[in-house]
C-alpha positions as a LaTeX table, in Angstrom:
\begin{tabular}{lrrr}
\hline
Residue & $x$ (\AA) & $y$ (\AA) & $z$ (\AA) \\
\hline
Met1 & $-4.25$ & $-59.79$ & 41.06 \\
Arg2 & $-2.06$ & $-57.06$ & 42.48 \\
Arg3 & $-2.25$ & $-55.14$ & 45.71 \\
Ile4 & $-1.35$ & $-51.46$ & 45.27 \\
Ala5 & $-0.69$ & $-49.06$ & 48.16 \\
Leu6 & $-1.30$ & $-45.33$ & 47.72 \\
His7 & $-0.84$ & $-42.28$ & 49.91 \\
Thr8 & $-2.80$ & $-39.05$ & 49.60 \\
Arg9 & $-3.13$ & $-36.09$ & 51.94 \\
Leu10 & $-6.11$ & $-33.96$ & 52.93 \\
Lys11 & $-6.20$ & $-30.21$ & 53.04 \\
Pro12 & $-6.28$ & $-29.14$ & 56.70 \\
Gly13 & $-9.79$ & $-28.84$ & 58.09 \\
His14 & $-11.39$ & $-31.25$ & 55.59 \\
Glu15 & $-11.21$ & $-34.45$ & 57.66 \\
Arg16 & $-14.91$ & $-34.69$ & 58.56 \\
Glu17 & $-16.03$ & $-33.72$ & 55.08 \\
Tyr18 & $-13.78$ & $-36.39$ & 53.52 \\
Asp19 & $-15.13$ & $-39.04$ & 55.88 \\
His20 & $-18.70$ & $-37.93$ & 55.19 \\
Val21 & $-18.25$ & $-37.97$ & 51.39 \\
His22 & $-16.76$ & $-41.47$ & 51.57 \\
Ala23 & $-19.58$ & $-42.82$ & 53.74 \\
Thr24 & $-21.53$ & $-43.45$ & 50.53 \\
Ile25 & $-19.74$ & $-43.78$ & 47.21 \\
Pro26 & $-22.00$ & $-43.13$ & 44.19 \\
Ala27 & $-23.27$ & $-46.43$ & 42.76 \\
Glu28 & $-22.18$ & $-45.46$ & 39.24 \\
Leu29 & $-18.63$ & $-44.82$ & 40.47 \\
Ala30 & $-18.49$ & $-48.11$ & 42.40 \\
Ala31 & $-19.71$ & $-49.98$ & 39.31 \\
Ala32 & $-17.12$ & $-48.25$ & 37.10 \\
Ile33 & $-14.32$ & $-49.06$ & 39.55 \\
Arg34 & $-15.35$ & $-52.74$ & 39.67 \\
Ala35 & $-15.71$ & $-52.89$ & 35.88 \\
Ala36 & $-12.15$ & $-51.55$ & 35.60 \\
Gly37 & $-10.87$ & $-54.62$ & 37.45 \\
Val38 & $-10.85$ & $-53.54$ & 41.11 \\
His39 & $-11.78$ & $-56.31$ & 43.55 \\
Gly40 & $-11.35$ & $-54.26$ & 46.73 \\
Trp41 & $-10.30$ & $-50.79$ & 47.88 \\
Trp42 & $-9.64$ & $-49.77$ & 51.47 \\
Ile43 & $-8.71$ & $-46.34$ & 52.86 \\
Trp44 & $-7.35$ & $-45.56$ & 56.31 \\
Arg45 & $-6.97$ & $-42.02$ & 57.61 \\
Asp46 & $-4.41$ & $-40.82$ & 60.17 \\
Gly47 & $-5.04$ & $-37.11$ & 60.65 \\
Leu48 & $-4.54$ & $-35.64$ & 57.19 \\
Asp49 & $-2.77$ & $-38.68$ & 55.74 \\
Leu50 & $-4.77$ & $-41.21$ & 53.74 \\
Phe51 & $-3.47$ & $-44.69$ & 53.04 \\
His52 & $-5.17$ & $-46.75$ & 50.34 \\
Val53 & $-4.84$ & $-50.44$ & 49.49 \\
Val54 & $-6.29$ & $-51.45$ & 46.14 \\
Glu55 & $-6.69$ & $-55.04$ & 44.96 \\
Val56 & $-6.80$ & $-54.77$ & 41.20 \\
Glu57 & $-6.18$ & $-56.91$ & 38.15 \\
Asp58 & $-4.13$ & $-54.24$ & 36.34 \\
Tyr59 & $-3.63$ & $-50.89$ & 38.08 \\
Arg60 & $-2.56$ & $-48.91$ & 35.00 \\
Arg61 & $-5.44$ & $-50.31$ & 32.96 \\
Met62 & $-7.83$ & $-49.36$ & 35.76 \\
Arg63 & $-6.51$ & $-45.80$ & 35.78 \\
Ala64 & $-6.76$ & $-45.58$ & 31.99 \\
Glu65 & $-10.33$ & $-46.91$ & 31.95 \\
Leu66 & $-11.48$ & $-44.53$ & 34.67 \\
Arg67 & $-9.65$ & $-41.45$ & 33.36 \\
Glu68 & $-12.55$ & $-40.25$ & 31.18 \\
His69 & $-15.44$ & $-42.07$ & 32.87 \\
Pro70 & $-18.05$ & $-39.41$ & 33.78 \\
Ala71 & $-18.59$ & $-40.76$ & 37.31 \\
Asn72 & $-14.85$ & $-40.71$ & 38.00 \\
Val73 & $-14.33$ & $-37.28$ & 36.44 \\
Ala74 & $-16.99$ & $-35.88$ & 38.78 \\
Trp75 & $-15.52$ & $-37.75$ & 41.76 \\
Gln76 & $-11.99$ & $-36.52$ & 41.04 \\
Ala77 & $-13.27$ & $-32.95$ & 40.78 \\
Arg78 & $-14.89$ & $-33.38$ & 44.21 \\
Met79 & $-11.72$ & $-34.90$ & 45.67 \\
Ala80 & $-9.67$ & $-31.99$ & 44.31 \\
Thr81 & $-11.55$ & $-29.73$ & 46.75 \\
Leu82 & $-10.53$ & $-31.94$ & 49.69 \\
Leu83 & $-7.06$ & $-33.25$ & 48.88 \\
Asp84 & $-3.86$ & $-31.29$ & 49.31 \\
Val85 & $-2.17$ & $-32.63$ & 46.21 \\
Met86 & $-3.96$ & $-34.11$ & 43.24 \\
Asp87 & $-2.32$ & $-35.42$ & 40.12 \\
Asp88 & $-3.98$ & $-35.02$ & 36.75 \\
Tyr89 & $-4.96$ & $-38.70$ & 36.85 \\
Pro90 & $-2.45$ & $-39.70$ & 34.16 \\
Gly91 & $-2.29$ & $-43.35$ & 35.18 \\
Ala92 & 1.52 & $-43.40$ & 35.05 \\
Asp93 & 2.12 & $-44.03$ & 38.76 \\
Thr94 & 2.61 & $-47.52$ & 40.13 \\
Gly95 & 1.72 & $-46.93$ & 43.77 \\
Leu96 & 4.03 & $-47.07$ & 46.77 \\
Pro97 & 6.95 & $-49.50$ & 46.66 \\
Leu98 & 6.60 & $-52.60$ & 48.85 \\
Val99 & 9.33 & $-52.66$ & 51.49 \\
Trp100 & 8.38 & $-55.73$ & 53.55 \\
Glu101 & 5.61 & $-58.32$ & 53.72 \\
Leu102 & 4.65 & $-61.06$ & 56.18 \\
Pro103 & 3.15 & $-63.73$ & 53.91 \\
Ala104 & $-0.24$ & $-65.12$ & 54.87 \\
Ala105 & $-0.18$ & $-68.54$ & 56.56 \\
Ala106 & $-1.66$ & $-70.13$ & 53.44 \\
Asp107 & 1.22 & $-68.72$ & 51.35 \\
Arg108 & 3.81 & $-70.30$ & 53.68 \\
Ala109 & 2.07 & $-73.69$ & 53.63 \\
Thr110 & 2.48 & $-73.99$ & 49.84 \\
Ser111 & 6.14 & $-73.01$ & 49.72 \\
\hline
\end{tabular}
């Protein structure tokens, strides 16, 4: 299991709409994301900046599996109207580089 951090940015004026759209993710999309190996996905918003943390078995495999999935294609088209910069969902990125980590207490106990 890997934890991947991502950063995206909203177009100005789309904050409420983004929050509203994410209040309920389509069930088909959620099922596809889970089937692609995602165990959890969290998004925080600070103004226009969005910070994602994804717990996933294999991030590149997840991106490849979702690339042509109809629920994800529709979702990405919707996100393209809200986000400032969208890639073409190639699956080649690896997320943000980890700079520092405070290990969980359980991790320290076993080392």
